[in-house]
Coordinates of C-alpha atoms and ligand atoms in Angstrom, one line a residue:
M1 CA -11.7 17.3 15.3
S2 CA -8.8 15.2 16.5
T3 CA -6.2 14.1 13.9
R4 CA -6.3 10.4 13.0
H5 CA -3.1 8.6 14.0
V6 CA -1.7 5.5 12.4
D7 CA 1.6 3.6 13.0
A8 CA 2.7 3.9 9.5
V9 CA 1.9 5.7 6.3
V10 CA 3.0 4.1 3.1
V11 CA 3.1 6.2 -0.1
G12 CA 2.5 4.3 -3.3
A13 CA 0.8 1.0 -4.1
G14 CA 3.2 -0.5 -6.6
F15 CA 5.5 -3.4 -5.9
A16 CA 7.1 -1.5 -3.0
G17 CA 4.0 -0.1 -1.3
L18 CA 2.0 -3.4 -1.5
Y19 CA 4.7 -5.4 0.0
A20 CA 5.4 -2.7 2.7
L21 CA 1.8 -2.8 3.7
H22 CA 1.8 -6.6 3.9
K23 CA 5.0 -6.8 5.9
L24 CA 4.2 -4.0 8.4
R25 CA 0.7 -5.4 8.9
Q26 CA 2.2 -8.7 9.8
Q27 CA 4.0 -6.9 12.6
G28 CA 0.6 -5.8 13.9
L29 CA 1.1 -2.2 12.8
D30 CA -1.8 0.0 11.8
V31 CA -0.9 1.0 8.2
Q32 CA -2.5 3.5 5.8
V33 CA -1.4 3.5 2.1
F34 CA -2.0 6.4 -0.2
E35 CA -1.9 5.9 -4.0
A36 CA -2.4 8.6 -6.6
G37 CA -3.7 6.1 -9.2
S38 CA -7.2 4.8 -9.4
D39 CA -5.9 1.3 -8.8
V40 CA -2.9 -0.5 -7.4
G41 CA 0.1 -1.2 -9.7
G42 CA 2.4 1.9 -9.5
T43 CA 4.6 2.0 -12.6
W44 CA 2.6 -0.8 -14.1
F45 CA -0.6 1.1 -13.6
W46 CA 0.6 4.2 -15.4
N47 CA 2.8 2.8 -18.2
R48 CA 0.1 1.6 -20.6
Y49 CA 1.7 2.6 -23.8
P50 CA 1.6 0.1 -26.6
G51 CA 4.3 -2.5 -26.3
A52 CA 5.0 -1.9 -22.6
R53 CA 6.5 -5.0 -21.0
C54 CA 9.2 -5.8 -18.5
D55 CA 12.7 -6.4 -19.7
I56 CA 13.8 -8.6 -16.8
Q57 CA 12.7 -12.2 -17.4
S58 CA 9.2 -12.5 -15.9
V59 CA 10.1 -15.6 -14.0
F60 CA 12.4 -13.5 -11.9
Y61 CA 10.3 -10.3 -12.0
N62 CA 7.8 -11.2 -9.3
Y63 CA 7.7 -11.3 -5.5
T64 CA 9.6 -14.2 -3.9
F65 CA 8.6 -13.7 -0.3
D66 CA 5.6 -16.1 -0.4
D67 CA 6.3 -19.7 -1.6
D68 CA 2.7 -20.4 -2.6
L69 CA 2.3 -17.1 -4.5
A70 CA 5.6 -17.8 -6.3
R71 CA 4.6 -21.3 -7.2
E72 CA 1.0 -20.5 -8.3
W73 CA 1.6 -17.6 -10.6
V74 CA 2.5 -18.5 -14.2
W75 CA 3.5 -15.9 -16.7
S76 CA 2.3 -16.3 -20.2
E77 CA 5.5 -14.8 -21.8
K78 CA 9.2 -14.7 -21.2
Y79 CA 8.7 -10.9 -20.9
A80 CA 5.2 -10.2 -19.6
S81 CA 3.3 -7.3 -21.0
Q82 CA 2.0 -4.4 -18.9
P83 CA -1.6 -5.7 -18.6
E84 CA -0.4 -9.1 -17.3
I85 CA 2.0 -7.5 -14.7
L86 CA -0.8 -5.2 -13.6
R87 CA -3.1 -8.3 -13.2
Y88 CA -0.4 -9.9 -11.1
L89 CA -0.2 -6.9 -8.8
Q90 CA -4.0 -6.7 -8.5
H91 CA -4.0 -10.4 -7.7
V92 CA -1.4 -9.8 -4.9
A93 CA -3.5 -7.0 -3.5
D94 CA -6.6 -9.3 -3.4
R95 CA -4.8 -12.4 -2.3
F96 CA -3.3 -10.7 0.8
D97 CA -6.4 -8.6 1.4
L98 CA -4.4 -5.4 1.0
R99 CA -7.0 -3.1 -0.6
R100 CA -8.9 -2.3 2.6
D101 CA -5.9 -0.1 3.8
I102 CA -5.2 1.6 0.5
A103 CA -6.7 5.0 -0.3
L104 CA -6.7 5.3 -4.1
E105 CA -6.7 8.5 -6.1
T106 CA -5.1 10.2 -3.2
R107 CA -1.7 11.9 -3.5
V108 CA 0.5 12.8 -0.5
T109 CA 1.4 16.4 -0.9
E110 CA 3.3 17.2 2.3
L111 CA 5.1 15.3 5.1
R112 CA 6.3 17.3 8.1
F113 CA 8.1 15.9 11.1
D114 CA 6.8 17.2 14.5
E115 CA 9.7 17.1 16.9
D116 CA 7.5 17.5 19.9
N117 CA 5.8 14.1 19.6
S118 CA 8.2 12.5 17.0
R119 CA 5.5 12.0 14.5
W120 CA 5.0 12.7 10.9
S121 CA 2.1 14.9 9.9
V122 CA 0.9 13.7 6.5
R123 CA -1.2 15.9 4.2
T124 CA -3.0 14.6 1.1
D125 CA -4.7 16.3 -1.8
A126 CA -8.0 14.9 -0.6
G127 CA -7.7 17.5 2.2
E128 CA -6.9 14.9 4.9
T129 CA -4.1 15.3 7.5
L130 CA -3.1 12.4 9.6
E131 CA -0.3 11.6 11.9
A132 CA 2.1 8.6 11.5
T133 CA 5.0 7.3 13.6
Y134 CA 6.7 5.9 10.5
V135 CA 6.6 6.8 6.8
V136 CA 7.6 4.4 4.1
L137 CA 8.1 5.9 0.6
G138 CA 7.4 3.4 -2.2
V139 CA 7.0 6.1 -4.9
G140 CA 9.0 4.4 -7.6
L141 CA 12.3 5.2 -9.3
L142 CA 10.9 6.1 -12.6
S143 CA 7.5 7.7 -12.1
S144 CA 7.9 11.4 -12.2
A145 CA 7.5 12.1 -16.0
N146 CA 10.0 14.3 -17.8
M147 CA 8.0 16.6 -20.1
P148 CA 10.7 18.8 -21.8
D149 CA 9.7 22.4 -22.2
I150 CA 10.1 22.5 -26.0
P151 CA 9.0 25.9 -27.3
G152 CA 5.5 25.9 -28.7
R153 CA 4.5 22.7 -26.8
D154 CA 1.2 24.2 -25.8
D155 CA 0.3 25.3 -29.3
F156 CA 0.1 21.8 -30.8
A157 CA -3.5 21.2 -32.0
G158 CA -3.6 17.4 -31.7
P159 CA -3.2 15.2 -28.6
I160 CA 0.1 15.1 -26.8
L161 CA 0.7 11.8 -24.9
H162 CA 3.5 10.8 -22.5
T163 CA 4.4 7.1 -22.3
G164 CA 4.5 7.3 -18.5
H165 CA 0.9 8.7 -18.3
W166 CA -0.8 6.9 -21.1
P167 CA -4.6 7.2 -21.4
H168 CA -6.7 4.3 -20.1
E169 CA -8.8 4.0 -23.2
P170 CA -7.1 2.5 -26.3
V171 CA -5.5 5.1 -28.6
D172 CA -6.1 4.4 -32.3
F173 CA -3.3 5.7 -34.6
T174 CA -4.9 4.4 -37.8
G175 CA -4.6 6.9 -40.6
K176 CA -2.7 9.3 -38.3
R177 CA 0.6 11.1 -38.8
V178 CA 2.4 10.4 -35.5
G179 CA 5.5 11.9 -34.1
I180 CA 7.5 10.5 -31.2
I181 CA 10.3 12.2 -29.3
G182 CA 12.7 9.9 -27.4
T183 CA 14.3 6.6 -28.1
G184 CA 14.9 5.1 -24.6
S185 CA 13.3 1.9 -23.4
S186 CA 9.8 3.4 -23.6
G187 CA 10.2 4.8 -27.1
I188 CA 11.9 1.7 -28.4
Q189 CA 9.0 -0.5 -27.2
T190 CA 6.3 1.9 -28.5
I191 CA 7.7 2.7 -32.0
P192 CA 7.3 -0.8 -33.7
I193 CA 3.6 -1.0 -32.6
V194 CA 2.7 2.5 -33.5
A195 CA 4.4 2.1 -36.9
E196 CA 2.1 -0.8 -37.7
Q197 CA -0.9 1.3 -37.2
A198 CA 0.0 4.8 -38.2
E199 CA -0.2 6.2 -41.6
H200 CA 3.2 7.8 -41.0
L201 CA 5.6 7.8 -38.0
T202 CA 8.3 10.3 -37.5
V203 CA 10.9 9.4 -34.8
F204 CA 12.8 12.3 -33.3
Q205 CA 16.0 10.9 -31.9
R206 CA 18.5 12.8 -29.8
T207 CA 20.8 10.0 -28.7
P208 CA 20.8 6.5 -30.3
N209 CA 20.5 3.7 -27.8
F210 CA 22.0 0.3 -27.6
S211 CA 19.0 -2.1 -27.9
L212 CA 19.1 -5.9 -27.8
P213 CA 16.5 -8.3 -29.1
A214 CA 14.1 -9.7 -26.5
H215 CA 13.3 -12.9 -28.5
N216 CA 10.1 -12.8 -26.5
S217 CA 8.1 -16.1 -26.6
A218 CA 6.1 -18.3 -24.4
P219 CA 8.2 -19.3 -21.4
D220 CA 9.9 -22.7 -21.4
A221 CA 7.4 -24.6 -19.3
E222 CA 9.9 -27.2 -18.1
E223 CA 12.4 -24.6 -17.1
V224 CA 9.8 -22.6 -15.2
A225 CA 8.5 -25.7 -13.5
A226 CA 12.1 -26.6 -12.4
L227 CA 12.7 -23.1 -11.0
R228 CA 9.3 -23.1 -9.2
A229 CA 10.0 -26.5 -7.7
R230 CA 13.1 -25.3 -6.0
H231 CA 11.7 -21.8 -5.2
P232 CA 13.3 -21.2 -1.8
E233 CA 16.7 -22.0 -3.2
V234 CA 16.1 -19.8 -6.2
R235 CA 15.0 -17.0 -3.9
E236 CA 18.3 -17.2 -2.0
Q237 CA 20.2 -17.2 -5.3
L238 CA 18.3 -14.1 -6.6
R239 CA 18.8 -12.3 -3.3
N240 CA 22.6 -12.9 -3.3
S241 CA 23.2 -12.3 -7.0
S242 CA 24.7 -9.2 -8.6
Y243 CA 21.5 -7.9 -10.3
G244 CA 18.7 -9.9 -8.7
I245 CA 18.5 -12.3 -11.6
L246 CA 20.1 -15.8 -12.1
H247 CA 23.3 -15.8 -14.1
D248 CA 26.8 -17.2 -13.8
P249 CA 29.0 -14.4 -12.7
P250 CA 31.8 -13.7 -15.2
T251 CA 35.3 -14.7 -14.2
Q252 CA 37.4 -13.2 -17.0
G253 CA 38.1 -9.9 -18.6
A254 CA 37.0 -9.3 -22.2
L255 CA 40.6 -9.0 -23.4
D256 CA 41.6 -12.3 -21.7
V257 CA 40.1 -14.4 -24.4
S258 CA 40.6 -14.6 -28.2
D259 CA 38.6 -12.4 -30.6
E260 CA 36.9 -15.5 -31.9
E261 CA 35.8 -16.7 -28.5
R262 CA 34.6 -13.2 -27.4
V263 CA 32.5 -12.7 -30.5
A264 CA 31.0 -16.2 -30.2
T265 CA 30.1 -15.5 -26.6
Y266 CA 28.5 -12.1 -27.5
A267 CA 26.6 -13.8 -30.4
S268 CA 25.2 -16.6 -28.1
R269 CA 24.1 -14.0 -25.5
W270 CA 22.5 -11.9 -28.3
D271 CA 20.6 -15.0 -29.3
D272 CA 19.5 -15.6 -25.7
G273 CA 17.7 -12.2 -25.6
T274 CA 18.3 -10.8 -22.1
L275 CA 19.1 -7.3 -20.9
T276 CA 22.3 -8.2 -19.0
G277 CA 23.6 -11.2 -21.0
I278 CA 26.2 -9.4 -23.0
L279 CA 27.1 -7.0 -20.2
Q280 CA 27.7 -10.0 -18.0
S281 CA 29.9 -11.9 -20.5
Y282 CA 33.1 -10.4 -18.9
N283 CA 33.9 -8.9 -15.6
D284 CA 35.4 -5.6 -16.8
L285 CA 32.9 -4.4 -19.4
V286 CA 31.7 -1.4 -17.4
R287 CA 35.2 -0.7 -16.0
N288 CA 37.6 -0.9 -18.9
Q289 CA 37.0 1.2 -22.0
A290 CA 39.0 -1.2 -24.3
S291 CA 37.0 -4.1 -23.0
N292 CA 33.7 -2.3 -23.4
D293 CA 34.7 -1.3 -27.0
T294 CA 34.5 -5.0 -27.9
A295 CA 30.9 -5.3 -26.7
S296 CA 29.9 -1.9 -28.1
E297 CA 31.3 -2.8 -31.5
F298 CA 29.6 -6.1 -31.5
V299 CA 26.2 -4.5 -30.8
R300 CA 26.8 -1.7 -33.3
S301 CA 27.6 -4.2 -36.1
K302 CA 24.3 -6.1 -35.3
I303 CA 22.3 -2.9 -35.5
A304 CA 23.8 -1.9 -38.8
E305 CA 23.0 -5.4 -40.2
M306 CA 19.3 -5.0 -39.4
V307 CA 18.7 -1.7 -41.2
D308 CA 18.5 -1.5 -45.0
D309 CA 19.3 2.1 -45.6
P310 CA 23.0 2.7 -44.7
E311 CA 22.4 6.3 -43.8
V312 CA 19.5 5.5 -41.4
A313 CA 21.7 2.7 -40.0
E314 CA 24.5 5.1 -39.3
D315 CA 22.1 7.4 -37.5
L316 CA 20.8 4.5 -35.3
V317 CA 24.2 3.3 -34.3
P318 CA 25.2 4.6 -30.9
R319 CA 28.7 6.2 -30.6
G320 CA 30.6 8.2 -28.1
Y321 CA 29.5 6.4 -25.0
A322 CA 30.1 2.9 -23.5
F323 CA 27.6 0.1 -24.0
G324 CA 25.7 -0.3 -20.7
T325 CA 26.4 3.1 -19.2
K326 CA 23.1 4.4 -20.6
R327 CA 20.6 1.8 -19.7
P328 CA 20.4 -0.6 -22.6
C329 CA 17.0 -1.5 -24.0
L330 CA 15.3 -4.7 -25.0
D331 CA 13.2 -4.7 -28.1
T332 CA 10.9 -6.6 -30.4
G333 CA 11.5 -5.6 -34.0
Y334 CA 12.8 -2.1 -33.2
Y335 CA 15.5 -1.7 -35.9
A336 CA 13.5 -3.5 -38.6
T337 CA 10.8 -0.9 -38.1
Y338 CA 13.1 1.6 -39.9
N339 CA 12.8 -0.5 -43.0
R340 CA 9.2 0.3 -43.3
D341 CA 8.1 2.9 -45.9
N342 CA 5.9 4.8 -43.4
V343 CA 8.7 5.4 -40.8
E344 CA 11.2 8.2 -40.9
L345 CA 14.1 8.8 -38.5
V346 CA 15.0 12.4 -37.7
S347 CA 18.3 13.0 -36.0
I348 CA 17.7 16.0 -33.9
R349 CA 21.4 16.2 -33.2
R350 CA 21.9 17.1 -36.8
T351 CA 18.6 19.0 -37.3
P352 CA 17.5 20.2 -33.9
I353 CA 13.9 20.8 -33.0
E354 CA 13.2 24.5 -33.2
R355 CA 9.7 24.5 -32.0
I356 CA 6.4 22.6 -31.8
T357 CA 3.8 24.3 -34.1
P358 CA 0.0 23.8 -34.1
S359 CA 0.4 21.3 -36.9
G360 CA 3.6 19.5 -36.2
V361 CA 7.3 19.8 -35.2
R362 CA 9.7 22.2 -36.9
T363 CA 13.3 21.2 -37.0
S364 CA 16.2 23.3 -38.5
A365 CA 15.5 21.3 -41.7
G366 CA 11.8 22.0 -42.0
E367 CA 8.3 21.1 -40.8
H368 CA 7.1 17.6 -40.0
P369 CA 3.3 17.7 -40.1
L370 CA 1.7 15.6 -37.3
D371 CA -1.7 14.7 -35.9
V372 CA -0.5 13.2 -32.6
L373 CA 2.7 13.8 -30.7
I374 CA 4.1 11.2 -28.2
F375 CA 6.7 12.2 -25.6
A376 CA 8.8 9.1 -24.7
T377 CA 11.1 11.4 -22.8
G378 CA 11.6 9.5 -19.6
Y379 CA 11.6 10.5 -16.0
D380 CA 13.2 12.6 -13.3
A381 CA 14.7 9.4 -12.1
M382 CA 15.2 8.2 -8.5
T383 CA 14.7 11.6 -6.8
G384 CA 11.9 13.2 -8.8
S385 CA 9.0 11.4 -7.2
L386 CA 10.4 11.9 -3.7
L387 CA 10.9 15.6 -4.2
A388 CA 7.5 16.0 -5.8
M389 CA 6.2 15.9 -2.2
E390 CA 7.1 18.7 0.2
I391 CA 9.1 16.8 2.9
F392 CA 10.2 18.7 6.0
G393 CA 12.3 17.0 8.6
R394 CA 14.0 18.3 11.8
D395 CA 14.2 22.1 12.2
G396 CA 11.9 22.5 9.1
L397 CA 14.7 21.3 6.9
S398 CA 13.3 20.4 3.5
L399 CA 14.5 17.3 1.6
R400 CA 14.9 19.5 -1.4
E401 CA 17.4 21.7 0.5
A402 CA 19.1 18.7 2.0
W403 CA 19.6 17.2 -1.5
A404 CA 20.4 20.5 -3.3
D405 CA 23.8 19.1 -4.4
G406 CA 22.5 15.6 -5.0
P407 CA 20.9 13.0 -2.8
S408 CA 22.8 11.7 0.3
S409 CA 21.4 8.9 2.3
M410 CA 22.3 6.1 4.7
L411 CA 22.2 2.9 2.6
G412 CA 19.7 4.5 0.2
I413 CA 17.1 3.9 2.9
A414 CA 17.2 6.8 5.3
V415 CA 18.2 10.4 5.4
A416 CA 19.8 12.3 8.3
G417 CA 17.4 14.9 9.7
F418 CA 14.4 12.9 8.5
P419 CA 13.7 10.4 11.4
N420 CA 11.5 7.3 10.8
L421 CA 11.2 8.1 7.1
F422 CA 12.3 5.3 4.8
T423 CA 12.9 5.4 1.0
I424 CA 12.3 2.0 -0.7
T425 CA 15.0 1.6 -3.4
G426 CA 16.1 5.2 -2.7
P427 CA 19.2 6.8 -4.3
G428 CA 22.3 5.2 -3.0
S429 CA 20.9 1.6 -3.2
P430 CA 21.2 -0.9 -6.0
S431 CA 17.6 -0.1 -7.2
A432 CA 18.0 0.9 -10.8
L433 CA 20.9 -1.4 -11.3
S434 CA 19.0 -4.5 -10.3
N435 CA 15.8 -6.4 -10.7
A436 CA 13.7 -3.8 -8.8
V437 CA 11.4 -6.4 -7.2
I438 CA 14.2 -8.2 -5.5
S439 CA 15.7 -4.9 -4.3
I440 CA 12.3 -3.8 -3.0
E441 CA 11.8 -7.0 -1.0
Q442 CA 15.2 -6.5 0.6
H443 CA 14.5 -2.9 1.6
V444 CA 11.0 -3.6 2.9
E445 CA 12.2 -6.5 5.0
W446 CA 15.2 -4.6 6.3
V447 CA 13.0 -1.6 7.3
S448 CA 10.4 -4.0 8.8
D449 CA 13.1 -5.7 10.9
L450 CA 14.4 -2.3 12.0
L451 CA 10.9 -1.3 13.2
A452 CA 10.5 -4.6 15.0
H453 CA 13.9 -4.0 16.7
L454 CA 12.8 -0.5 17.8
R455 CA 9.6 -1.9 19.3
S456 CA 11.3 -4.8 21.0
E457 CA 13.7 -2.3 22.6
G458 CA 10.9 0.1 23.6
L459 CA 12.3 2.7 21.3
Q460 CA 10.4 5.0 18.9
V461 CA 12.8 6.7 16.6
A462 CA 15.5 5.6 14.0
E463 CA 17.5 8.3 12.3
A464 CA 20.4 8.1 9.9
D465 CA 23.6 9.5 11.4
E466 CA 25.1 12.5 9.5
V467 CA 28.7 11.1 9.5
A468 CA 27.7 7.6 8.5
Q469 CA 25.5 9.0 5.8
K470 CA 28.4 11.0 4.4
E471 CA 30.6 7.9 4.4
W472 CA 28.0 5.8 2.6
T473 CA 27.3 8.5 0.0
A474 CA 31.0 8.9 -0.6
H475 CA 31.3 5.1 -1.0
V476 CA 28.4 5.1 -3.5
Q477 CA 30.1 7.8 -5.5
A478 CA 33.5 6.1 -5.3
A479 CA 32.0 2.8 -6.5
G480 CA 30.4 4.7 -9.4
N481 CA 33.6 6.5 -10.2
A482 CA 35.5 3.3 -10.6
T483 CA 33.3 2.5 -13.6
L484 CA 32.6 4.1 -17.0
Y485 CA 29.1 5.2 -16.0
P486 CA 29.9 8.8 -14.9
Q487 CA 31.4 9.5 -18.4
T488 CA 28.0 9.2 -20.0
D489 CA 25.0 11.5 -20.0
S490 CA 22.2 9.3 -18.6
W491 CA 19.4 9.4 -16.1
Y492 CA 21.7 7.3 -13.8
M493 CA 23.7 10.6 -13.6
G494 CA 20.7 12.9 -13.5
A495 CA 21.9 14.3 -16.8
N496 CA 18.5 14.0 -18.6
I497 CA 17.0 16.8 -16.4
P498 CA 18.3 20.3 -17.0
G499 CA 19.8 21.7 -13.7
K500 CA 19.7 18.4 -11.8
P501 CA 23.0 17.8 -9.9
R502 CA 25.2 15.4 -11.7
V503 CA 25.9 12.5 -9.3
F504 CA 25.7 8.7 -9.8
L505 CA 22.3 7.9 -8.3
P506 CA 22.3 4.1 -7.8
Y507 CA 24.8 1.9 -5.9
I508 CA 26.8 -0.3 -8.1
G509 CA 28.1 -2.7 -5.4
G510 CA 25.7 -5.5 -6.4
V511 CA 22.5 -6.8 -4.9
G512 CA 24.1 -9.6 -2.9
A513 CA 27.0 -7.6 -1.5
Y514 CA 24.7 -4.7 -0.6
R515 CA 22.3 -7.1 1.2
A516 CA 25.2 -8.6 3.2
H517 CA 26.3 -5.1 4.2
C518 CA 22.8 -4.2 5.3
D519 CA 22.5 -7.4 7.2
R520 CA 25.7 -6.7 9.0
V521 CA 24.4 -3.3 10.0
A522 CA 21.3 -4.9 11.5
D523 CA 23.3 -7.7 13.2
D524 CA 25.6 -5.1 14.8
G525 CA 22.7 -3.1 16.3
Y526 CA 22.4 -0.5 13.6
P527 CA 25.6 1.5 13.7
G528 CA 25.1 4.6 11.5
F529 CA 21.6 5.1 12.9
A530 CA 20.6 6.9 16.1
L531 CA 18.0 4.9 17.8
S532 CA 16.1 6.6 20.6
Ligands
NAP1 P1 14.8 7.4 -21.1 O1 15.6 6.2 -21.1 O2 15.3 8.5 -20.2 O3 14.7 7.9 -22.6 C1 14.2 9.2 -22.9 C2 14.4 9.5 -24.3 O4 13.9 10.9 -24.5 C3 15.9 9.6 -24.7 O5 16.0 9.1 -26.0 C4 16.2 11.1 -24.5 O6 17.3 11.5 -25.3 C5 15.0 11.7 -25.1 N1 14.8 13.0 -24.6 C6 14.7 13.4 -23.3 N2 14.5 14.8 -23.3 C7 14.5 15.2 -24.5 C8 14.5 16.5 -25.1 N3 14.3 17.6 -24.4 N4 14.5 16.6 -26.5 C9 14.6 15.4 -27.2 N5 14.7 14.2 -26.7 C10 14.7 14.1 -25.4 O7 13.3 7.2 -20.7 P2 12.4 5.9 -20.9 O8 12.6 5.4 -22.3 O9 11.1 6.2 -20.4 O10 13.1 4.8 -19.9 C11 13.5 5.2 -18.6 C12 13.8 3.9 -17.9 O11 12.6 3.3 -17.5 C13 14.5 2.9 -18.7 O12 15.9 3.1 -18.8 C14 14.2 1.7 -17.9 O13 15.0 1.6 -16.7 C15 12.8 1.9 -17.5 N6 11.9 1.3 -18.5 C16 11.8 0.0 -18.5 C17 11.0 -0.6 -19.4 C18 11.0 -2.1 -19.4 O14 11.1 -2.7 -18.4 N7 10.9 -2.7 -20.5 C19 10.3 0.1 -20.3 C20 10.3 1.5 -20.2 C21 11.1 2.1 -19.3 P3 18.8 11.5 -24.6 O15 19.2 10.0 -24.5 O16 19.6 12.3 -25.5 O17 18.6 12.1 -23.3

């Protein structure tokens, strides 16, 4: 039987994969999408834990490429919940007739470049092998769940859940003793909701996080209408901003203003309830420790105010790393949850987990009896989902080997030795340090333009150049090293996964500046890429 050939295989049907399919189809390409889930949605398909919602204002957390789509869709909350975001992505799939080229419940297991015909051989867990000229990987930054290998994990008698792979049927915690490990964005969103249901909730916290109040509410209808009315202009502003959201860029350093003015600014941003508001108050908060200390101290004092028991408050207050360098969280009632009688905080820095037993979790201070255990332990970020597939480029080189010391890429889009393979929001692009939807659109459009260029020139192959890739990767690291980020153990640094190389994974140059750079590369005929 002959092998089916398509122009492009797209892996993933979340924000990235759906738009890649739409865009490449518009060019007349024959596209096949593979998606492991039983529906479209990607991250928003899998992350069904209670309280899951976006933490970028919804009005900016949607596609901008289609004026009608942008104007028609109205979010019901300032920060939409997971079911609503999933409905949006399902709507997009239907509206643009995308489903007919998406194979659901099908995982790509292997990609192998055939140098003889310059095509990718794509193997799936459904047993299919097909050939593609181009491969676009829209597998998500935060989709390969981190399930720490805590001794005794398999002995636990009750259910073990991971926030990133939450069951589809509702989970009822009524009357249950629930334990949760992890206090990142997922844990911080889950904890207040589970606390309301469970008989008792034990939170096992390794590192306290900086979390800010979301002040979630119905969106301001007038503001939304005004934004939608000038959509094309807003789109340009988002695309040329620092983070892919609208804000006034800071012009002063934190120490350039009086203490009173600074605290008033932080307080007003705290009241606004946005993820980046405080961090964007001054232009040196992620670069200058003394400046950062002012913001860190402000948030610490707010946390301490919200928690009744001073000892619990002290355990919740983050210390020893700069605000912003571990991704901050946005919450609804997180700290007040610790004032409930049925909630207990266990600092596993002070009393480490020794093992999971059939009936609970044992720390150095004793046993915590549990019926259900939730892992909110995050992801093998940015590289985990790419390396979960076996990817072999020229000369049988595997991506795993190529990235053994950390990922290197040209613009976070392409990797030398892996021709015609494109990583949407890959390591080395703004990705995790931006509104991912805006970054996804930029990558998909750039790749689509590159393929159009190849075709118009009668060429078939685009491959990152080794030297240019080295330069870009060094630039990404230098930009990171000019900030406080590398001093902190975070998933931005790969530090949450034992044995993962410690490098700064995203590019911190800003969404707009990065876009301008990519545009220049395209305008100049793609220097840094070999086109053949
Ligand atoms: P995360 O930020 O990596 O947090 C994982 C938590 O688990 C941390 O508290 C971590 O402690 C703890 N942990 C990990 N391994 C552990 C171990 N072996 N023993 C004990 N504790 C352990 O993961 P996440 O909360 O899933 O969030 C990941 C990212 O996804 C976020 O930063 C955000 O970008 C995105 N996200 C966004 C939203 C949203 O839009 N609202 C919601 C959820 C997630 P340490 O800090 O000590 O490592």
